[in-house]
Short mmCIF file of C-alpha atoms in Angstrom, two decimals:
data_model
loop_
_atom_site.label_atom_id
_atom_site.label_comp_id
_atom_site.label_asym_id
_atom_site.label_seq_id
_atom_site.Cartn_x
_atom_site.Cartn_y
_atom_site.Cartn_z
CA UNK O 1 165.62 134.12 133.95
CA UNK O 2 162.66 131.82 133.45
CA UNK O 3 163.28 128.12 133.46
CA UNK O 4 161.55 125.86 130.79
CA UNK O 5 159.71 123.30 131.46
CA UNK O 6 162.60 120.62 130.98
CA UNK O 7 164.50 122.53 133.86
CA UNK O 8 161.95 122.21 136.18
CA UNK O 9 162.12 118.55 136.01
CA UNK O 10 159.51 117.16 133.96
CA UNK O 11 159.92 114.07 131.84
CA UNK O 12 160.55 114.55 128.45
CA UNK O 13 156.96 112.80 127.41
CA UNK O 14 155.43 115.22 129.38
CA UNK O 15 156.81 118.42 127.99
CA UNK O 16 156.06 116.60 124.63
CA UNK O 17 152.80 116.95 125.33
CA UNK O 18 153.10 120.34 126.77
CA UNK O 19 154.57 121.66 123.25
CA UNK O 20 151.91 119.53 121.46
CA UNK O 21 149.34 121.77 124.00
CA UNK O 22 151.12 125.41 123.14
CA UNK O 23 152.67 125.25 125.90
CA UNK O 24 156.10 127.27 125.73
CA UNK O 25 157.15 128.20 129.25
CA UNK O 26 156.01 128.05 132.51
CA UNK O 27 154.14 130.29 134.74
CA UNK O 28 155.58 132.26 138.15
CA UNK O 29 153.36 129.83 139.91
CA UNK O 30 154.55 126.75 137.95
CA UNK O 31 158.32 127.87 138.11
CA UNK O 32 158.30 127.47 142.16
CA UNK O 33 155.30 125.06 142.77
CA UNK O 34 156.68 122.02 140.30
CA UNK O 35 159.89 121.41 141.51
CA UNK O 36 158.82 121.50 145.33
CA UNK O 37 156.00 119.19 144.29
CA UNK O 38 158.53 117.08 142.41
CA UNK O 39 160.63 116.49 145.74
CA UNK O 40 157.75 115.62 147.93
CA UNK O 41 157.62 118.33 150.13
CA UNK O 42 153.81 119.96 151.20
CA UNK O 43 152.88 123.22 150.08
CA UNK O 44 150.69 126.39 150.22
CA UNK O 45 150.29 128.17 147.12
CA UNK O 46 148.51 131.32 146.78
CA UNK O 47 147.48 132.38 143.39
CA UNK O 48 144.43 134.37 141.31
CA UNK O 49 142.34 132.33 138.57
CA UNK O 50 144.27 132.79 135.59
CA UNK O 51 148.07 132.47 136.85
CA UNK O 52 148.41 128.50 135.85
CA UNK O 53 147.96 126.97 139.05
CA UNK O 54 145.98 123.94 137.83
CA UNK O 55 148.87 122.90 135.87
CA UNK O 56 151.16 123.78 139.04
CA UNK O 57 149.91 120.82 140.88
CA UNK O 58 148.48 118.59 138.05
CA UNK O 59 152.02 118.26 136.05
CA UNK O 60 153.81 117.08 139.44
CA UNK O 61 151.11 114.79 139.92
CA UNK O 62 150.70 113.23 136.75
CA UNK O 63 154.81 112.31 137.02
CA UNK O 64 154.05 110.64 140.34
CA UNK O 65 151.41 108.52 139.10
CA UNK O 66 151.82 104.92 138.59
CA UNK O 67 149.71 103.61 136.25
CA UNK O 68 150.38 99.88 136.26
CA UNK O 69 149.11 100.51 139.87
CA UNK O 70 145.64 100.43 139.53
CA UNK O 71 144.09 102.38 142.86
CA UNK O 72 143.32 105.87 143.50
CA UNK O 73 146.83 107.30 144.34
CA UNK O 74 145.86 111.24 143.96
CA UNK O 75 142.96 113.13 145.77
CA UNK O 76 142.09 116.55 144.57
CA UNK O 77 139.45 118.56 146.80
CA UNK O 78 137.15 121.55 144.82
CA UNK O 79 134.59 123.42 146.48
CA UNK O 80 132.31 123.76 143.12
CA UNK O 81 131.55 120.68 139.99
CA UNK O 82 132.47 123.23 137.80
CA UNK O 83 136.43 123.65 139.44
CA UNK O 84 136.09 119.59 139.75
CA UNK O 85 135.23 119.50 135.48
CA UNK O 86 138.08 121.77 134.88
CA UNK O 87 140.92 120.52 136.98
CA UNK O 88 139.75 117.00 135.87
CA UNK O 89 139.56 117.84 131.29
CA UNK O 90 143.08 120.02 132.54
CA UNK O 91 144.90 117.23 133.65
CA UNK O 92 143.15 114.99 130.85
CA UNK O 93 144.84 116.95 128.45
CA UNK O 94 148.42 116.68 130.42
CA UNK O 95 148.37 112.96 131.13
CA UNK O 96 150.12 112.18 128.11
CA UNK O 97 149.36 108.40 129.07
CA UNK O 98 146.15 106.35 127.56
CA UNK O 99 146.38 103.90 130.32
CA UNK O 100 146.47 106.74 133.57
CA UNK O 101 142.59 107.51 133.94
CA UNK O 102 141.35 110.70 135.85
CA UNK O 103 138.00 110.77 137.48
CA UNK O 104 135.64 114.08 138.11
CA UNK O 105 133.20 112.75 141.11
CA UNK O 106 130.27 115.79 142.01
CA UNK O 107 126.85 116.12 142.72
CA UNK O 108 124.23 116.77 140.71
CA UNK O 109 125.21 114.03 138.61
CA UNK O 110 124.00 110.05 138.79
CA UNK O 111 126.47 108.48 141.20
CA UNK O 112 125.87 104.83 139.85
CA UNK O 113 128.49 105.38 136.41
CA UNK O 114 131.24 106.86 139.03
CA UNK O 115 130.82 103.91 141.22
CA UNK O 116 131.44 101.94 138.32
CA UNK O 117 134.35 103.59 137.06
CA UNK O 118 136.03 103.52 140.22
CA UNK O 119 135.55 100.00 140.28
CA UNK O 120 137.09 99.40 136.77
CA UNK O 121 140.44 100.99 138.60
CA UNK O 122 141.00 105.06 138.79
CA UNK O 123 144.56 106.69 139.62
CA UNK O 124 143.31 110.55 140.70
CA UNK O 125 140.25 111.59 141.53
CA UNK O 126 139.39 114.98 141.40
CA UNK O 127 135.73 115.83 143.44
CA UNK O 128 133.64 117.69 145.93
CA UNK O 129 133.60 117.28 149.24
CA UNK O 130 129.56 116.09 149.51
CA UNK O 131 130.32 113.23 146.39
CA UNK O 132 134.01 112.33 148.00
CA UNK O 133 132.03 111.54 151.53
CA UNK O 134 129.45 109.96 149.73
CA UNK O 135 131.84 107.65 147.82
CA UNK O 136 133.63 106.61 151.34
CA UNK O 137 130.77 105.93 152.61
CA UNK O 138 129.56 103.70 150.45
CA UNK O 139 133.10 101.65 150.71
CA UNK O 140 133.68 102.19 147.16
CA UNK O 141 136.12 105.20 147.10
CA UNK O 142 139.40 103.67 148.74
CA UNK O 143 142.25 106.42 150.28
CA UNK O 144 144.92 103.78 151.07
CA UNK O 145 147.37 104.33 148.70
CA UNK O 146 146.71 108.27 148.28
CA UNK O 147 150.54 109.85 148.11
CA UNK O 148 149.38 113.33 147.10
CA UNK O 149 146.27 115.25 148.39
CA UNK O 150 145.51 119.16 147.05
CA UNK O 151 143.27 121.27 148.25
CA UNK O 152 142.55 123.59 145.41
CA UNK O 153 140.17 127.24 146.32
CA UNK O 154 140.88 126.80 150.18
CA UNK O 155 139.21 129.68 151.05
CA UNK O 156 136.10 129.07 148.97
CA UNK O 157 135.72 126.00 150.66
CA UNK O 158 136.25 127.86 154.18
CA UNK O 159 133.59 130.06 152.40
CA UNK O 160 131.10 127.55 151.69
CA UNK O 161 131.26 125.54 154.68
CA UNK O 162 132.68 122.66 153.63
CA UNK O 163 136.13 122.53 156.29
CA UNK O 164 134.26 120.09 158.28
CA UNK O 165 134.30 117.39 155.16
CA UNK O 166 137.46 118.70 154.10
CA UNK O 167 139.01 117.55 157.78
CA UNK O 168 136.87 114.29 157.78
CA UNK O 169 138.36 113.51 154.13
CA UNK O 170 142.26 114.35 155.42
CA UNK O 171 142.01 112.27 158.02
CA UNK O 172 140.96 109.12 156.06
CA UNK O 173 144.57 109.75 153.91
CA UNK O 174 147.56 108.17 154.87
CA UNK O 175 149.55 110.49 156.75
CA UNK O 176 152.81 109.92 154.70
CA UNK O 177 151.28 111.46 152.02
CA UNK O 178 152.02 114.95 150.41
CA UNK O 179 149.76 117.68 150.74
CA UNK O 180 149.21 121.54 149.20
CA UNK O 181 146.68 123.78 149.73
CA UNK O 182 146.13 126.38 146.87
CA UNK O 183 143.41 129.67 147.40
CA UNK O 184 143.86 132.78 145.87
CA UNK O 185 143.09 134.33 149.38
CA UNK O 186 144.66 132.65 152.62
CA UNK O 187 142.58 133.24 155.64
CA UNK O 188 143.67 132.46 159.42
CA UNK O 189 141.45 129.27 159.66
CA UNK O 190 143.21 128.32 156.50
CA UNK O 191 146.61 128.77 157.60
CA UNK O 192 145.53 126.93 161.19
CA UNK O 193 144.29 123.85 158.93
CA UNK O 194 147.82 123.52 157.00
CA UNK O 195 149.07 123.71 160.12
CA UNK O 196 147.01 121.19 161.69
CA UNK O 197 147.42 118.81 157.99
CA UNK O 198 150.52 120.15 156.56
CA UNK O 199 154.28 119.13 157.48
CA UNK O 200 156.66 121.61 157.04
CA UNK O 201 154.89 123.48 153.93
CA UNK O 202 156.48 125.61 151.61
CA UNK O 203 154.76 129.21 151.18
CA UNK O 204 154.53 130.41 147.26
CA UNK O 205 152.91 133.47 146.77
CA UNK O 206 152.08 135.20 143.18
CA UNK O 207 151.01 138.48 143.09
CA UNK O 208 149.04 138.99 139.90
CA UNK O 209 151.29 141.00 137.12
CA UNK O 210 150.96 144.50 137.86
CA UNK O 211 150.18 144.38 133.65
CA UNK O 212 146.99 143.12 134.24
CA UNK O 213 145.36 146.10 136.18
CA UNK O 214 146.61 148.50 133.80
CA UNK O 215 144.93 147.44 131.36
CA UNK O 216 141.67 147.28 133.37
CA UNK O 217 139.97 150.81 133.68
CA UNK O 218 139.08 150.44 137.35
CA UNK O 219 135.95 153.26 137.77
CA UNK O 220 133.76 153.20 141.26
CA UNK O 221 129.84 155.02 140.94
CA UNK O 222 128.41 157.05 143.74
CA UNK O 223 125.38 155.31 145.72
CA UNK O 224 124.20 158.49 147.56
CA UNK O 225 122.57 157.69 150.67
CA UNK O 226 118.61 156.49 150.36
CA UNK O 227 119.26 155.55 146.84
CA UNK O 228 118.39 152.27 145.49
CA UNK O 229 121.31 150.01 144.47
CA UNK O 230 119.91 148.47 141.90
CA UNK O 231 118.34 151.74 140.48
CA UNK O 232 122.16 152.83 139.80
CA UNK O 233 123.25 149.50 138.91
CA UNK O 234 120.56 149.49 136.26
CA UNK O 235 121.70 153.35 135.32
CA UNK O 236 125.38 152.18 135.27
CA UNK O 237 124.43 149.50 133.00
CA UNK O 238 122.67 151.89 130.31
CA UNK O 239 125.85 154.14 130.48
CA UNK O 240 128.22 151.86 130.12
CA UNK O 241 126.48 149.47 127.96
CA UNK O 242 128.73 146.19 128.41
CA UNK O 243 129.18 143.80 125.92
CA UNK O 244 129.44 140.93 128.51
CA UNK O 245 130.15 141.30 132.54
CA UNK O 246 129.47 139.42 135.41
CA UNK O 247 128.08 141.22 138.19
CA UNK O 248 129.58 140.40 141.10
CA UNK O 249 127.08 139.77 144.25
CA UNK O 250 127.30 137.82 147.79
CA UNK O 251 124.73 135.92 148.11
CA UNK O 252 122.46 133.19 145.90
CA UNK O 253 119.41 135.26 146.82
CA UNK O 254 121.01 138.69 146.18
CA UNK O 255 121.54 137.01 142.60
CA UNK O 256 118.14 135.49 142.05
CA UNK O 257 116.74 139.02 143.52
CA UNK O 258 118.58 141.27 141.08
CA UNK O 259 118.80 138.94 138.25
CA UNK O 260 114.71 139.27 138.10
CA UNK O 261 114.68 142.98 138.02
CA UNK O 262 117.45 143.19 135.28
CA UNK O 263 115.17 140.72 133.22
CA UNK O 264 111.93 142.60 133.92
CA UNK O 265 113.24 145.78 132.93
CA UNK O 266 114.11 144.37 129.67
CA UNK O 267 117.71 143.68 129.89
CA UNK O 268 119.78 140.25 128.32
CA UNK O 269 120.73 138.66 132.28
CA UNK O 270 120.72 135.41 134.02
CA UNK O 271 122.22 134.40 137.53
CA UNK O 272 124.48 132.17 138.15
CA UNK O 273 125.19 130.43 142.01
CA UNK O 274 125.34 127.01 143.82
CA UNK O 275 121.34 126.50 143.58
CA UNK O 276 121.56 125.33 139.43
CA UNK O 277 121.49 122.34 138.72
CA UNK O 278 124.94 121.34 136.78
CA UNK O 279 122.39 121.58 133.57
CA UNK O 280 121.27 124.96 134.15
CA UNK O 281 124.86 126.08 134.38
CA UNK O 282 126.68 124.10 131.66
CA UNK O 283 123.14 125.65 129.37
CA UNK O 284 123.90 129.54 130.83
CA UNK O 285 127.87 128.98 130.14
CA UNK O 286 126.82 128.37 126.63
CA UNK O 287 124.51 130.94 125.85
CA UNK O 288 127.08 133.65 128.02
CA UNK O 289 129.88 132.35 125.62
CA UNK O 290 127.24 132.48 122.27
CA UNK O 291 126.67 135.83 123.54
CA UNK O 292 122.58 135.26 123.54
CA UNK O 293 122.88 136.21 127.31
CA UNK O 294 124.98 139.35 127.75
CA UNK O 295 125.27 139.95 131.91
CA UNK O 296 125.80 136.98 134.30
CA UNK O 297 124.84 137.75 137.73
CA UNK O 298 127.05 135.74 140.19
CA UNK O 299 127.94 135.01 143.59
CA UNK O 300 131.93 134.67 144.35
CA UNK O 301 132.23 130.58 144.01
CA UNK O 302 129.87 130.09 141.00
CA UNK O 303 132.06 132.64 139.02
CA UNK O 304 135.07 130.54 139.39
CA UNK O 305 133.83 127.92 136.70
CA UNK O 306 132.80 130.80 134.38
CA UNK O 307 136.02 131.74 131.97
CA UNK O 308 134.69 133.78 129.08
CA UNK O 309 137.91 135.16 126.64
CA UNK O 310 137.13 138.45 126.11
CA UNK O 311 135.37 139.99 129.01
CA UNK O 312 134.09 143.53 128.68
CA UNK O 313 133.21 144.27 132.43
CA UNK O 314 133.20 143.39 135.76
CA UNK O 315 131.10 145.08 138.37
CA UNK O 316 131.15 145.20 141.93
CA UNK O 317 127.37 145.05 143.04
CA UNK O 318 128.99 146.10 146.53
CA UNK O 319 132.88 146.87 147.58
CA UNK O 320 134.33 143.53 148.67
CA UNK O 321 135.64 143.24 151.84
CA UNK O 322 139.00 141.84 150.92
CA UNK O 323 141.68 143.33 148.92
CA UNK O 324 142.58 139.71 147.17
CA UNK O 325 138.96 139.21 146.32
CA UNK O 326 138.64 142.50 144.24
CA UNK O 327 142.07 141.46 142.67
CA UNK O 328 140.65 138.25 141.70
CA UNK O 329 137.61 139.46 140.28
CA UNK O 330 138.61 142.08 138.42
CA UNK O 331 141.30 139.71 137.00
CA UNK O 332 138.42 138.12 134.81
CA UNK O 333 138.74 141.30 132.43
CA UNK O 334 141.73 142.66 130.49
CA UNK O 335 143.13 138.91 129.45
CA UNK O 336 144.93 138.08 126.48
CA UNK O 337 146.32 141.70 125.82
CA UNK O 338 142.71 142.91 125.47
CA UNK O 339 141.06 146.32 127.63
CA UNK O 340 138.80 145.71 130.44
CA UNK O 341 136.73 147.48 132.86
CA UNK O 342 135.83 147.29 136.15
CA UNK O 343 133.11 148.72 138.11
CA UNK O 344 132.36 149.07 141.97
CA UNK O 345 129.07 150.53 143.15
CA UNK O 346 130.17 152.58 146.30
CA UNK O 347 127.71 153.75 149.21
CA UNK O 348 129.70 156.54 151.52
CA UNK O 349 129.83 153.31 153.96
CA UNK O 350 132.34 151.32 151.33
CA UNK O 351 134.42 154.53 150.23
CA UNK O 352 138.05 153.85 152.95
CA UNK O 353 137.12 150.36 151.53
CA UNK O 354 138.00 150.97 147.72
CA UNK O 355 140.44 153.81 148.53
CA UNK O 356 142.83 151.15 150.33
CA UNK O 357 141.60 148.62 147.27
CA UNK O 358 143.70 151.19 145.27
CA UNK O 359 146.30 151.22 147.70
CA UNK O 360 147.13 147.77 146.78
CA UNK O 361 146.60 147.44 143.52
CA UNK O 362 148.10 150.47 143.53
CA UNK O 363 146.36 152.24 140.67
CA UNK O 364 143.75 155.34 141.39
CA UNK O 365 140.26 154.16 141.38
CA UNK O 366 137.87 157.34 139.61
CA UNK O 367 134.87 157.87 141.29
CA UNK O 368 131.72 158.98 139.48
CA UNK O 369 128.58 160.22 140.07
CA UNK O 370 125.37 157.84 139.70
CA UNK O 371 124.33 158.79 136.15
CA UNK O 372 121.88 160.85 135.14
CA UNK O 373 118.32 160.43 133.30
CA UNK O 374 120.41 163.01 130.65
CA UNK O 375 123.44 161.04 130.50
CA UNK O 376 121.66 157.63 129.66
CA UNK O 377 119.47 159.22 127.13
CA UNK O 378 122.40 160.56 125.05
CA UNK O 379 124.13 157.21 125.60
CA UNK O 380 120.75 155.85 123.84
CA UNK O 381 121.32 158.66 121.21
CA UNK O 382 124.71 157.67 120.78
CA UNK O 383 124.19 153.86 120.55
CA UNK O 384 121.25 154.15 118.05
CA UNK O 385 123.51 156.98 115.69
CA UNK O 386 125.70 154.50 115.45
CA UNK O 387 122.72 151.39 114.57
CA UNK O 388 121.46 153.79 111.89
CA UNK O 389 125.01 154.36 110.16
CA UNK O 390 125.02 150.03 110.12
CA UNK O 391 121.80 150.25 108.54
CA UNK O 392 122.42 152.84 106.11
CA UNK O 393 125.43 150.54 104.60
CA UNK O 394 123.29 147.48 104.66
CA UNK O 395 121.39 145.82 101.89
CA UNK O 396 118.08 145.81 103.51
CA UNK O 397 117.40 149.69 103.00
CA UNK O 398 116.36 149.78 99.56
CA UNK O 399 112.97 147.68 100.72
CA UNK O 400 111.77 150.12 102.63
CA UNK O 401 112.16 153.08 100.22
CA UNK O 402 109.19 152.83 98.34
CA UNK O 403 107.33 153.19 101.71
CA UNK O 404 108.78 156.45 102.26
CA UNK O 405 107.60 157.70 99.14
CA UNK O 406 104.46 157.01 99.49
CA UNK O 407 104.63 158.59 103.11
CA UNK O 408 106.23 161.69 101.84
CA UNK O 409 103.17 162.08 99.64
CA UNK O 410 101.56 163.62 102.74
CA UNK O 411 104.55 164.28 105.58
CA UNK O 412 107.57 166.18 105.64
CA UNK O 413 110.95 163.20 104.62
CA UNK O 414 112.86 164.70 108.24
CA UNK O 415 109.76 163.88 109.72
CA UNK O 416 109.28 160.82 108.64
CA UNK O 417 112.86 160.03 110.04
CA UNK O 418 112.00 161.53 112.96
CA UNK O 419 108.83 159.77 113.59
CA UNK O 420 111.10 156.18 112.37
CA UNK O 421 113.77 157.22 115.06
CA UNK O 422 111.31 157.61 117.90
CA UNK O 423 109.78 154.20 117.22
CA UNK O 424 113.29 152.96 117.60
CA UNK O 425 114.62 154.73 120.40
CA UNK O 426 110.70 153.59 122.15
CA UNK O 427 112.13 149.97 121.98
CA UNK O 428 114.91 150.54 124.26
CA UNK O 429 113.93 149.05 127.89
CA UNK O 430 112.13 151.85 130.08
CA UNK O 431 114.81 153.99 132.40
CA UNK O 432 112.41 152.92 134.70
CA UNK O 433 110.34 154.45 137.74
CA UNK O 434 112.96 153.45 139.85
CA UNK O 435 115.31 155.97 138.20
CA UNK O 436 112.32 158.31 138.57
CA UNK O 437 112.10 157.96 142.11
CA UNK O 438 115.41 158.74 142.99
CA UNK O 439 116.12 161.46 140.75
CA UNK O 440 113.03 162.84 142.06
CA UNK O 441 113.96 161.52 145.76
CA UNK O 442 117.29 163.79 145.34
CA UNK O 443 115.21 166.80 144.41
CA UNK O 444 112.63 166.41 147.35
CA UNK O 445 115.49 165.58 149.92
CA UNK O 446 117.03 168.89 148.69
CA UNK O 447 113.67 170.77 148.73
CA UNK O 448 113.41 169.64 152.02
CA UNK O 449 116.90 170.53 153.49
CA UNK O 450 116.55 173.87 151.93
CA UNK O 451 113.04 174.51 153.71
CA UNK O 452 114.63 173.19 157.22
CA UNK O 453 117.40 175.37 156.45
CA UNK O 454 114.63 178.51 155.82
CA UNK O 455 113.08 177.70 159.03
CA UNK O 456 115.97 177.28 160.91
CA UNK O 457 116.94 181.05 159.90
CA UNK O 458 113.33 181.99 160.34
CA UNK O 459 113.18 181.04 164.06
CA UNK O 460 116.63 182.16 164.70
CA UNK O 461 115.84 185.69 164.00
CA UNK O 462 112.58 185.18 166.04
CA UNK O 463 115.01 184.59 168.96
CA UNK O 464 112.96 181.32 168.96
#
């Protein structure tokens, strides 16, 4: 039975506010993290993006809070400004209290206006490690009175580098206070810092509803030896046609790199990682959400501050190593009762990776073939059928009729349509020479092996 929000012991001007919100009942996550949070105790809570666990730690807080006390008695720790923006509007939205004030500290940002506001008199702060230092440095970001610290994406911030500050910051809080740690992946180093920060902890763990993958078509596509990656990528693209994804990749390079060959072959794609400045990536979240940019190519940590409703696709530029991290990603898609798909582009290397991927989420994982020059081309076919039935309902039509007359004065009305068709299908991006090369790669390769094979026979009977 799932408790409400009153049973879990929040005040009743709290759930008020919940209700007011839409909030009806609480999460897995929220069901065992609140209450343990509400008696002090420190905790590790592991969790996907999408299972509530802001409001797991914020709620708790926010009822611990004393806002006639007018110091920083909260410390929340996220490895990205977009996580810090989020967690900081989230619990906003829960305080329920005009006078309580929650501050977002990052970089990227002028530091001067957060100076002043924690001078004015802040009760949580929610930052990045880099702008929390910075702030402690400077003597004007004060620890003292912190009761409750959380550590929210642990492992991104193992990921990124950023333990180091994440130890220097825990051991400028009082030690009395209570801590959590919350990562959708838990790591050994992460497990040896709770132990090294943590009294005691409680372990949650919430595996994601096994709901949620069903509804995700999970699909992996063949990258045969010596083929280009981001040839198939690009064919994979054309075939399936998404009408949003993030592409998945591991590095900030790897997503500048590929990001520039998706845009010079014509296709609607931007990248997305830790080198933007916050403006580039509050302007790309916009335009991804308008829908004037259709395919965001990420690295791991950016994606986390990218939450788009209806998500056609995710794809796997390669198989990720960890079983939680595919779970996480793919997790993006299929919200909300809607269909998603995800994609994984497999070399023969990365196969025993996604067949024990499907092992755990257990759910079968199709492999594919790369496409073909022949299957995008009737996927082209198909996609501009469908254009021209839009067209031939639209208003817009009867302008151009009197230019067909006067063309079928001279030519042939089908070919006229025909010759209208090819200009349309001609706008469609190139399939590329990349495409070229390794469909034509595939037949050399097999040209070859079949004249080794010839000569192999030849000599054989030679006694050679």
């Amino acid at each position: 039975m799932t408790l409400s929000f009153e049973q879990l012991g929040l005040s009743a001007q709290r759930v008020a506010c919940l209700k007011s919100l839409g909030f009806e009942a609480p999460t897995p996550i929220q069901s065992q993290a609140i209450p343990i949070f509400l008696e002090g105790r420190d905790l590790i809570g592991q969790a996907q993006t999408g299972t509530g666990k802001t409001a797991a730690f914020s709620l708790p807080i926010l009822e611990r809070v004393n806002p006639d006390l007018k110091v920083v008695q909260a410390l929340i720790l996220t490895p990205t400004r977009e996580l810090a923006m989020q967690v900081s509007q989230a619990m906003q939205s829960f305080k329920a209290d005009a006078a309580l004030r929650v501050l977002a500290v990052y970089g990227g940002q002028a530091i001067d206006p957060q100076i002043a506001q924690l001078k004015r008199g802040v009760h949580i702060v929610v930052g990045t490690p880099g702008r929390v230092l910075d702030l402690l440095e400077r003597q004007v970001l004060k620890l003292d009175h912190v009761n409750c610290f959380v550590l929210d994406e642990a492992d991104e911030m193992l990921n990124m580098g950023f333990i180091p500050d994440v130890t220097t910051i825990l051991n400028q809080v009082p030690e009395t206070r209570q801590a959590a740690f919350f990562s959708a992946t838990m790591s050994p180093a992460i497990f040896r810092l709770a132990k090294q920060f943590l009294d005691n902890p409680v372990n949650i763990k919430v595996e994601m509803p096994q709901a949620t993958p069903n509804r995700i078509r999970q699909i992996g596509y063949a990258v045969p030896r010596r083929w280009s990656r981001p040839a198939v990528l690009q064919a994979v693209l054309e075939l399936e046609d998404p009408t949003s994804a993030i592409i998945f990749v591991q590095t900030r390079r790897e997503a500048a790199d590929l990001t520039q060959r998706l845009q010079s072959a014509g296709y609607s794609a931007d990248e997305y990682h830790g080198d933007l400045s916050q403006h580039q990536r509050e302007r790309l979240l916009h335009r991804f959400k308008q829908g004037s940019v259709r395919w965001v190519v990420a690295t791991d940590i950016a994606a986390r501050g990218i939450h788009v409703d209806e998500l056609s696709h995710v794809i796997n530029y390669t198989v990720p190593d960890q079983h939680e991290t595919y779970v996480h990603r793919i997790g993006r898609t299929g919200r909300a009762g809607s269909c998603g798909t995800a994609i994984s582009l497999v070399h023969p290397t990365e196969r025993y990776q996604l067949r024990g991927i499907g092992h755990h989420v257990n759910q079968e994982i199709q492999m594919l073939p790369a496409p073909t020059r022949a299957q995008i081309e009737a996927r082209r076919f198909e996609h501009l059928t469908t254009q021209i039935q839009d067209v031939l309902q639209g208003e817009r039509l009867a302008s151009f009729l009197p230019l067909v007359s006067e063309l079928s004065e001279e030519y042939d009305t089908r070919a006229i349509a025909a010759a209208a068709l090819q200009l349309a299908f001609d706008q469609y991006p190139p399939i590329g020479n990349q495409l070229d090369a390794i469909y034509q790669g595939k037949s050399r390769s097999r040209a070859t092996s079949a004249r080794s094979e010839r000569s192999r026979k030849s000599l054989s009977t030679k006694g050679v």
